PDB file of C-alpha atoms in Angstrom:
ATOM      1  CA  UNK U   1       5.781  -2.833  -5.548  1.00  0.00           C
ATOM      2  CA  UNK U   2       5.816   0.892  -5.610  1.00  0.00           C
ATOM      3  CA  UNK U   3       8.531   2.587  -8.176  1.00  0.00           C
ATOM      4  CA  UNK U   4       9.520   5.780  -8.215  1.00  0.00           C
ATOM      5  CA  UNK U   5      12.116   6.889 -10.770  1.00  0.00           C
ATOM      6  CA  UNK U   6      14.309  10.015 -11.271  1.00  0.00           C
ATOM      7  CA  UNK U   7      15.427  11.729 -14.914  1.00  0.00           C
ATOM      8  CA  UNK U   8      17.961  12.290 -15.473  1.00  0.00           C
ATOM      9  CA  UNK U   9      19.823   9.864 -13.596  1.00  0.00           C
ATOM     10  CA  UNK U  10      23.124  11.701 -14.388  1.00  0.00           C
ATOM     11  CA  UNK U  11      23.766  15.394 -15.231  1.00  0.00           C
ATOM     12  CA  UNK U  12      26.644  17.394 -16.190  1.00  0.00           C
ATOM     13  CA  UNK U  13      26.257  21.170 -16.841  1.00  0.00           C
ATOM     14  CA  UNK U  14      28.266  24.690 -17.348  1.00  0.00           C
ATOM     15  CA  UNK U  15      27.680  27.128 -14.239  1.00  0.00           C
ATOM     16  CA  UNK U  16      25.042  29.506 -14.560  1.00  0.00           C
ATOM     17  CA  UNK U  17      23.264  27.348 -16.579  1.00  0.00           C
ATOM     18  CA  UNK U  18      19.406  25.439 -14.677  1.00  0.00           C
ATOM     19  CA  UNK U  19      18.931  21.983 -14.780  1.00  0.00           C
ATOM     20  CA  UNK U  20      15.642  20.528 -14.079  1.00  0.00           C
ATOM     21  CA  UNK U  21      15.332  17.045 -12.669  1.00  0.00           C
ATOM     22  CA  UNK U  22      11.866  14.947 -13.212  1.00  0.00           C
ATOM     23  CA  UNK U  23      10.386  12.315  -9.912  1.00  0.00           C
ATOM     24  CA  UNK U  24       7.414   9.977 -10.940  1.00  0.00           C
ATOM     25  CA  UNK U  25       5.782   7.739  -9.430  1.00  0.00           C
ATOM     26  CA  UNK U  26       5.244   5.513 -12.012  1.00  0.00           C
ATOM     27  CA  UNK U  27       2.271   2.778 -10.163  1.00  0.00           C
ATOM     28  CA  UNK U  28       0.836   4.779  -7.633  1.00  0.00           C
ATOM     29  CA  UNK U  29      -0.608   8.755  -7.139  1.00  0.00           C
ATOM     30  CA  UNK U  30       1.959  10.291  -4.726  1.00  0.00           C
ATOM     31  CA  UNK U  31       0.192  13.580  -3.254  1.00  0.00           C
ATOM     32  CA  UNK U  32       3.448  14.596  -1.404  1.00  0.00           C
ATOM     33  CA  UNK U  33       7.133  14.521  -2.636  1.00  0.00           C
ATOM     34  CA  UNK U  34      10.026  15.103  -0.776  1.00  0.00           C
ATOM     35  CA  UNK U  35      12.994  16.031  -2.447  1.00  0.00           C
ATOM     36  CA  UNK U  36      16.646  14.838  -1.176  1.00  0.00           C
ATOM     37  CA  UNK U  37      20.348  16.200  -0.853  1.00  0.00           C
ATOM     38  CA  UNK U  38      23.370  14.221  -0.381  1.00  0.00           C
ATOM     39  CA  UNK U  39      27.116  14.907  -0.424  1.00  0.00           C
ATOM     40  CA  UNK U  40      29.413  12.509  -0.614  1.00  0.00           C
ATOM     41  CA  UNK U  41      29.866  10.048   2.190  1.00  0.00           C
ATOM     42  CA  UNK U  42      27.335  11.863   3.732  1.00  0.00           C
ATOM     43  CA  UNK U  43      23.859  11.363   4.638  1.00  0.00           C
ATOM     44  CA  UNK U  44      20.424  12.482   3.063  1.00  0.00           C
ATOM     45  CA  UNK U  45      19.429  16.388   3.894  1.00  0.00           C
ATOM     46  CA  UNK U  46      15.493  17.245   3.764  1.00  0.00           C
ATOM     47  CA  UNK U  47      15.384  20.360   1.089  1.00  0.00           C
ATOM     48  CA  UNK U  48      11.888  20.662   0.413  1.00  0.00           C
ATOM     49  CA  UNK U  49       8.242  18.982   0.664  1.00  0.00           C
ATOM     50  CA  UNK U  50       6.423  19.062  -2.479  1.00  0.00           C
ATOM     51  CA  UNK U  51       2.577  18.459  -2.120  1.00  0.00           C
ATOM     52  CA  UNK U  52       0.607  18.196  -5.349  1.00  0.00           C
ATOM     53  CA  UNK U  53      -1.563  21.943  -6.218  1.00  0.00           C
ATOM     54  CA  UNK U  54       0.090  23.362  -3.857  1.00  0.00           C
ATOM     55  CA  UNK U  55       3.766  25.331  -2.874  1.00  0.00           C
ATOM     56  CA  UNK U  56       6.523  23.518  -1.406  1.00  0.00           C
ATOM     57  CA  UNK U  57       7.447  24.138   2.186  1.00  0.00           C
ATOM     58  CA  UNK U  58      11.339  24.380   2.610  1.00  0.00           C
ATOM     59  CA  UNK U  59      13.791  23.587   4.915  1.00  0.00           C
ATOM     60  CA  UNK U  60      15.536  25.770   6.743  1.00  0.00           C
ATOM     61  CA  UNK U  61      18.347  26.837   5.087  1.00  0.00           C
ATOM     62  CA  UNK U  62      17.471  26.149   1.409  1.00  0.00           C
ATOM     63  CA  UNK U  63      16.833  28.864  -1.043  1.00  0.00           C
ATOM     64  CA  UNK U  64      13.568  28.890  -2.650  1.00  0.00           C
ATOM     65  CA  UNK U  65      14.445  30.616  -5.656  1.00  0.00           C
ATOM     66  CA  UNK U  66      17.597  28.886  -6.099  1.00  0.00           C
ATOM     67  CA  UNK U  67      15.450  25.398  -6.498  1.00  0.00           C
ATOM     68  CA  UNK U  68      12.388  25.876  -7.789  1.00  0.00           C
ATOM     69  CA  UNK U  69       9.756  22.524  -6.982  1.00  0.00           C
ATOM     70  CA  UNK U  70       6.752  21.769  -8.926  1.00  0.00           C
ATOM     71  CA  UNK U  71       4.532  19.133  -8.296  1.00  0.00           C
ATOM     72  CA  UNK U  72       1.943  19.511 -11.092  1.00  0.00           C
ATOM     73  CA  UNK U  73       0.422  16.099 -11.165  1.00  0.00           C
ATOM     74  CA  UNK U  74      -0.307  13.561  -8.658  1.00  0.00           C
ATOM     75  CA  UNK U  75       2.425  11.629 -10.525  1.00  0.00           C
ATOM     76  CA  UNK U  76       5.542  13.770 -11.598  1.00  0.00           C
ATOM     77  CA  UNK U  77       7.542  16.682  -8.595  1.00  0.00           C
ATOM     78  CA  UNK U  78      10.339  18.291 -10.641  1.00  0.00           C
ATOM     79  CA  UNK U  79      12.961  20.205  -9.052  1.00  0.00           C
ATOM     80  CA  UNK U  80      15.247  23.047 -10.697  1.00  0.00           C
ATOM     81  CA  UNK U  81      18.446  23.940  -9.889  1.00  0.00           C
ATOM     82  CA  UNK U  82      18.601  27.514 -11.291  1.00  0.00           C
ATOM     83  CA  UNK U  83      21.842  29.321 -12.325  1.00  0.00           C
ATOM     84  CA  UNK U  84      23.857  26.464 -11.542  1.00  0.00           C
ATOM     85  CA  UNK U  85      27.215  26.731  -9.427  1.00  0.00           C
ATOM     86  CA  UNK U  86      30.266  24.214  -8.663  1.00  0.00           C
ATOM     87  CA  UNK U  87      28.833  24.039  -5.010  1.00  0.00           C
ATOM     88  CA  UNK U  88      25.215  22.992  -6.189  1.00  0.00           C
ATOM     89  CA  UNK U  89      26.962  19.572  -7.069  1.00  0.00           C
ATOM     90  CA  UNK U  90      25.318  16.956  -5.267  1.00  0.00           C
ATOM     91  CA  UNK U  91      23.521  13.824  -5.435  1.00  0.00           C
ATOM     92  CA  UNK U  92      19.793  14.225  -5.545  1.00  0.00           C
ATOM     93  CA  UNK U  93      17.019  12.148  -4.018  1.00  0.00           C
ATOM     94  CA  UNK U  94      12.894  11.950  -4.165  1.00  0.00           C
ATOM     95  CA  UNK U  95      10.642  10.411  -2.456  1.00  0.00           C
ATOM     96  CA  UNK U  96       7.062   9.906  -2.908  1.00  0.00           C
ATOM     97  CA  UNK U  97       4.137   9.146   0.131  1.00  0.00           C
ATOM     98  CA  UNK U  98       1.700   7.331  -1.749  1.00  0.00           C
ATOM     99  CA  UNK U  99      -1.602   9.476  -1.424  1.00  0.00           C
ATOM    100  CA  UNK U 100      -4.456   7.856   0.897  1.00  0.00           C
ATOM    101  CA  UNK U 101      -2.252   5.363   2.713  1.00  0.00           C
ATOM    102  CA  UNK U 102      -2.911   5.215   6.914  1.00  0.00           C
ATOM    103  CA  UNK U 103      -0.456   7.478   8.354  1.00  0.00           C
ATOM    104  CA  UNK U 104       2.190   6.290   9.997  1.00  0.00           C
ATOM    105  CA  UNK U 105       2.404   3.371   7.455  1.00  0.00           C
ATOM    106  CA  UNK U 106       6.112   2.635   5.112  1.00  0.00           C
ATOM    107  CA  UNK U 107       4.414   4.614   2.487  1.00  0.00           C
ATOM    108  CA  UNK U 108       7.263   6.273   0.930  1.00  0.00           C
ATOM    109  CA  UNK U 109       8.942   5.051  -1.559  1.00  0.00           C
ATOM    110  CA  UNK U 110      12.922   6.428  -3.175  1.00  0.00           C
ATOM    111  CA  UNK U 111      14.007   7.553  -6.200  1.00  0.00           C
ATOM    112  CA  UNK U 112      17.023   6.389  -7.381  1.00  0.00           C
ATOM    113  CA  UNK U 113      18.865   9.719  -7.117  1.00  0.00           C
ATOM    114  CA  UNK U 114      20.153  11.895  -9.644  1.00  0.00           C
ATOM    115  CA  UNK U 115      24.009  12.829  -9.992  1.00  0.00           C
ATOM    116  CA  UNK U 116      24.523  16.570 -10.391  1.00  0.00           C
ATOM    117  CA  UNK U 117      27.957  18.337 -11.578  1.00  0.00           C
ATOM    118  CA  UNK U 118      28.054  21.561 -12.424  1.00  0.00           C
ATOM    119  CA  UNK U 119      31.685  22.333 -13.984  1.00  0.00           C
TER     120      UNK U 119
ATOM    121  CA  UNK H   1      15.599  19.451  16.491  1.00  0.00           C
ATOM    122  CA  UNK H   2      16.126  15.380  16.125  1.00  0.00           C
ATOM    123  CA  UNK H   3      19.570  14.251  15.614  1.00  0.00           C
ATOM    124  CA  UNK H   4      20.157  11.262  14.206  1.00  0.00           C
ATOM    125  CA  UNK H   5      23.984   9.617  15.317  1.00  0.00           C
ATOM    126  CA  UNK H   6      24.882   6.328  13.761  1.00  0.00           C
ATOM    127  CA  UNK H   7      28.454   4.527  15.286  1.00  0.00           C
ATOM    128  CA  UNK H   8      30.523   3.580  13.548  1.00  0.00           C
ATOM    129  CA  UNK H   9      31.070   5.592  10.272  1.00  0.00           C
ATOM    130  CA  UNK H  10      32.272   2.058   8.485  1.00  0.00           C
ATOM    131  CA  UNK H  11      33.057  -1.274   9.345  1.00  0.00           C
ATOM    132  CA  UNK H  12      34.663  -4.010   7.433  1.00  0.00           C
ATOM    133  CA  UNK H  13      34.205  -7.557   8.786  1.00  0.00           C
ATOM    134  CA  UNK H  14      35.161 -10.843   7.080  1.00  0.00           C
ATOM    135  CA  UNK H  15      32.188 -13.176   5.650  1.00  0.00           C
ATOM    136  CA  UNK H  16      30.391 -14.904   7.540  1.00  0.00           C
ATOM    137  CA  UNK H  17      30.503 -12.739  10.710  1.00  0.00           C
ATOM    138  CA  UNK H  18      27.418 -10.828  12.629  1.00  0.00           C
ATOM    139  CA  UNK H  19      27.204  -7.178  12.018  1.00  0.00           C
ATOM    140  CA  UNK H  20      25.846  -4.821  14.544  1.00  0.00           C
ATOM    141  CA  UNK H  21      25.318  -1.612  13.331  1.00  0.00           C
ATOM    142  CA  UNK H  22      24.127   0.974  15.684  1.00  0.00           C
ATOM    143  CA  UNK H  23      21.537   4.401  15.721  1.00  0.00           C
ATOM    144  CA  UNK H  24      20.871   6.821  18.279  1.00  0.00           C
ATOM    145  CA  UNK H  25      18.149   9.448  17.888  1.00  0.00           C
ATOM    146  CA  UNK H  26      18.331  12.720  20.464  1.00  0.00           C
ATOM    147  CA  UNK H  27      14.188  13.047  20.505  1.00  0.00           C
ATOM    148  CA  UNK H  28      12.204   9.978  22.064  1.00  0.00           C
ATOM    149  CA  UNK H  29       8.890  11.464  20.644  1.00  0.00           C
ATOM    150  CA  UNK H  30       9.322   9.138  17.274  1.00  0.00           C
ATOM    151  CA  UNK H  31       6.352   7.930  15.555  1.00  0.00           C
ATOM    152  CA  UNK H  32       9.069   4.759  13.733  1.00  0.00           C
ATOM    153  CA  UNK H  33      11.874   4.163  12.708  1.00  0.00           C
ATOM    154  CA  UNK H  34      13.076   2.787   9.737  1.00  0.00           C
ATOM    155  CA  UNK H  35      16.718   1.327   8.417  1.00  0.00           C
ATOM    156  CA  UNK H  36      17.413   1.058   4.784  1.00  0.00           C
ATOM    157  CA  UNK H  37      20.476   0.257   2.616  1.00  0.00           C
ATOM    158  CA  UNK H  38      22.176   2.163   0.259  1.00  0.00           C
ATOM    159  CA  UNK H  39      24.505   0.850  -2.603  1.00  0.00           C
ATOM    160  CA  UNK H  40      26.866   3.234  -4.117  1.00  0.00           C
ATOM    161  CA  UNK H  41      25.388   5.973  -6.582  1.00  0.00           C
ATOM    162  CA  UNK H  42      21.909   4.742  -6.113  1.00  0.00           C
ATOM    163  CA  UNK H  43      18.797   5.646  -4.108  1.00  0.00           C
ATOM    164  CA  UNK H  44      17.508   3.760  -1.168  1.00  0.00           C
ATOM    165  CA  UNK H  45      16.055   0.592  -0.472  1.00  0.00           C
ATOM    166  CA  UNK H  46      13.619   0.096   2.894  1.00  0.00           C
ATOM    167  CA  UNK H  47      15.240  -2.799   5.000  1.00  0.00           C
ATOM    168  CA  UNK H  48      12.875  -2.783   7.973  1.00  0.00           C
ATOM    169  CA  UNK H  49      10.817   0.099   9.617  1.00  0.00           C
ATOM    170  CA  UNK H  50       9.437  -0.246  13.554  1.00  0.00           C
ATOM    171  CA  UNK H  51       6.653   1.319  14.648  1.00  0.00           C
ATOM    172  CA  UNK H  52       7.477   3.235  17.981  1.00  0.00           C
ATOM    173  CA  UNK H  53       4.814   0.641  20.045  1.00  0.00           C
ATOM    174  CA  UNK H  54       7.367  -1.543  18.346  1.00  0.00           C
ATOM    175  CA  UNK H  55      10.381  -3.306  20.443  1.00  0.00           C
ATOM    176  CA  UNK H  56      11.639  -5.243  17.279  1.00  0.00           C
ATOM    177  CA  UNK H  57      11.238  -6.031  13.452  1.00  0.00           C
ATOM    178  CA  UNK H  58      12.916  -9.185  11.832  1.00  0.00           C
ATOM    179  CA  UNK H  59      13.016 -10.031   7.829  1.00  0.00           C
ATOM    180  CA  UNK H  60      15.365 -12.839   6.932  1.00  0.00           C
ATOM    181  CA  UNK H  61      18.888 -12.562   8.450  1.00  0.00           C
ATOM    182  CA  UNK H  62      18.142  -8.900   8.970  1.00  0.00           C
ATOM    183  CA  UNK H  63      16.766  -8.121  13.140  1.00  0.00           C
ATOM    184  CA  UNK H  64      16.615  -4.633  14.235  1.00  0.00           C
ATOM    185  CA  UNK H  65      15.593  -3.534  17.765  1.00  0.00           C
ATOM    186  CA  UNK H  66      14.230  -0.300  19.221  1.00  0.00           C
ATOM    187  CA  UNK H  67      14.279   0.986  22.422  1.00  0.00           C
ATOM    188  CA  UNK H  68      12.745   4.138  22.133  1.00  0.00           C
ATOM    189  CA  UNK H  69      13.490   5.534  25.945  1.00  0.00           C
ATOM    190  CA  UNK H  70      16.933   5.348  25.543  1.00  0.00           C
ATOM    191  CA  UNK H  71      16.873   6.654  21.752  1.00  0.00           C
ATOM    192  CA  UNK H  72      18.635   4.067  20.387  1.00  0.00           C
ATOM    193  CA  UNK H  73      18.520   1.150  17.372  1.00  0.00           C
ATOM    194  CA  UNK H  74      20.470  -1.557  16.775  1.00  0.00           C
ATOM    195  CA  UNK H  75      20.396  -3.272  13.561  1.00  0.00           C
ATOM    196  CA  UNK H  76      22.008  -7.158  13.478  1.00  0.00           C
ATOM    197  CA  UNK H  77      22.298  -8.840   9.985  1.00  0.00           C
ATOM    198  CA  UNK H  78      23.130 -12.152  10.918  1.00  0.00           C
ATOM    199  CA  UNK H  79      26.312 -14.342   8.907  1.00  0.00           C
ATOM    200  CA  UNK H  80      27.123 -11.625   6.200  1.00  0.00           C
ATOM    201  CA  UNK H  81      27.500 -12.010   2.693  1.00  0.00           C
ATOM    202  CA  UNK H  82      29.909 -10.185   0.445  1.00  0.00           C
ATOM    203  CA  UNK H  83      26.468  -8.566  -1.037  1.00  0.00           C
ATOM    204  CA  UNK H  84      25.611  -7.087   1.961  1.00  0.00           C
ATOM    205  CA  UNK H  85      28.449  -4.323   1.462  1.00  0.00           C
ATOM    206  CA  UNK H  86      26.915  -1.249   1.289  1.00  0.00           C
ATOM    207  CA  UNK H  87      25.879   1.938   3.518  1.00  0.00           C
ATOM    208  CA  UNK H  88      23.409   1.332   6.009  1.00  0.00           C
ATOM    209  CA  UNK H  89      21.009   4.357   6.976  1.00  0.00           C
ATOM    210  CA  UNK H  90      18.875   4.805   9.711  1.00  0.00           C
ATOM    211  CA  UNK H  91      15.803   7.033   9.906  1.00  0.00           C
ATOM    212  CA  UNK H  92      13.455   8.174  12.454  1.00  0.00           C
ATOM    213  CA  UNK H  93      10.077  10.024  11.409  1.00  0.00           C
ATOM    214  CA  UNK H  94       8.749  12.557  14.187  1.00  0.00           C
ATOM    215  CA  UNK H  95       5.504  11.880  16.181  1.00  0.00           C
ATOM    216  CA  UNK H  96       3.541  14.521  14.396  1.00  0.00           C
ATOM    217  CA  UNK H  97      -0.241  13.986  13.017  1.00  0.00           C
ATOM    218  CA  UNK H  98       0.754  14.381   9.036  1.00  0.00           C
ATOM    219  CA  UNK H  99       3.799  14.447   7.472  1.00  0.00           C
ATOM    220  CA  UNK H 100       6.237  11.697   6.749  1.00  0.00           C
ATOM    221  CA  UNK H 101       9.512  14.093   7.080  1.00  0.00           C
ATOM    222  CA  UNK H 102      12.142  11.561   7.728  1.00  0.00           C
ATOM    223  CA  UNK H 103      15.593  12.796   9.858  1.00  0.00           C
ATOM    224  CA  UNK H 104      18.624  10.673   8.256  1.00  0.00           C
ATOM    225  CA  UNK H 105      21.443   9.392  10.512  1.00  0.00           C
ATOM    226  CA  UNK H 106      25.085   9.771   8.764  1.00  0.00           C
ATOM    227  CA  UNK H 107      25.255   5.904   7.872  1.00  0.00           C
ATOM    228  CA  UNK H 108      27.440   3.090   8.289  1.00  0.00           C
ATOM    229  CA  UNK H 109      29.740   1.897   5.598  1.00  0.00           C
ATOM    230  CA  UNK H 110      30.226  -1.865   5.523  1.00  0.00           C
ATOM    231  CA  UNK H 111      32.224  -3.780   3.839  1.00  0.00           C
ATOM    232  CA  UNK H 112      32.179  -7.564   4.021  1.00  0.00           C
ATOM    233  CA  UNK H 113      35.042  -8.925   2.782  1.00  0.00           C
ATOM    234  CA  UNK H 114      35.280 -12.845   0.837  1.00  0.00           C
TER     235      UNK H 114
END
């Protein structure tokens, strides 16, 4: 089946510093990414859609600058967490739609998340 | 905007016993809807997804039902195992042409106990 896979899978930095986190599909050409949020004992939060060539397209509410998305390849999204604070410590998720599929279809396929702490 | 409600926050049942786990969505305009499972500290697995034409998807012990007028999905996992402790998400994807952007209910905790 499909894999997806996240690096690092855990992450510990000093505040202020960026930390960027890697999502590949690793059997199949994903043309859009979506990139996950989730606090703990809470549920998954849409930040961004990352489509391959092209800029991401944010959700409401998340700062651009603060995490930067670039999906270079029809294979690897990467997301940066620039200038890192306490509050940006979460548990992040991809996902990748596997490009060409019928729409509509279980196409997307999960990471297996990446634990962020920023001390 | 789609809200996504799932009742109750956790559950703890002994083995052995049926768990119902329930989702409620606010839009009926859903194009499916999919449950997965969630073990601590890791991603997501896809348990079952139902198309919105869909009244009902089965896979093993697992049975989940839509009824898309009334917003709501119920997901039954027959005779539970001690490995079926975990968080249970549910997910509906909006009726839109492109796009897969999924809206995440807050999950269910279970915990089945020996």
């Amino acid at each position: 089946g499909a894999v997806v896979s996240q690096h690092p899978s855990r992450v510990i930095c000093k505040s202020g510093t960026s930390v960027k986190i890697e999502c590949r599909s690793l059997d199949f050409q994903a043309t859009t990414m979506f990139w996950y949020r989730q606090f703990p004992k809470q549920s998954l939060m849409l930040m961004a859609t990352s489509n391959e060539g092209s800029k991401a397209t944010y959700e409401q509410g998340v700062e651009k600058d603060k995490f930067l998305i670039n999906h270079a390849s029809l294979t690897l999204s990467t997301l940066t967490v620039t200038s890192a604070h306490p509050e940006d410590s979460s548990f992040y998720i991809c996902s990748a739609e596997e490009g060409g599929a019928p729409i509509g279809t279980d196409t997307q396929y999960f990471g297996p998340g990446t634990r962020l702490t920023v001390l | 905007k789609q809200e996504v409600t799932q009742i109750p926050a956790a559950l703890s049942v002994p083995e052995g016993e049926n768990l119902v786990l329930n989702c409620s969505f606010t839009d009926s305009a859903i194009y499916n809807l999919q449950w997965f499972r969630q073990d601590p500290g890791k991603g997501l697995t896809s348990l079952l997804l139902i198309q919105s034409s869909q009244r009902e998807q089965t896979s093993g012990r697992l049975n989940a039902s839509l009824d898309k007028s009334s917003g709501r999905s119920t997901l039954y996992i027959a005779a539970s195992q001690p490995g079926d402790s975990a968080t249970y998400l549910c997910a509906v994807r909006p009726f839109e042409a492109a796009g897969n952007k999924l809206t995440f209910g807050g999950g269910t905790r279970v915990l089945v106990k020996p």
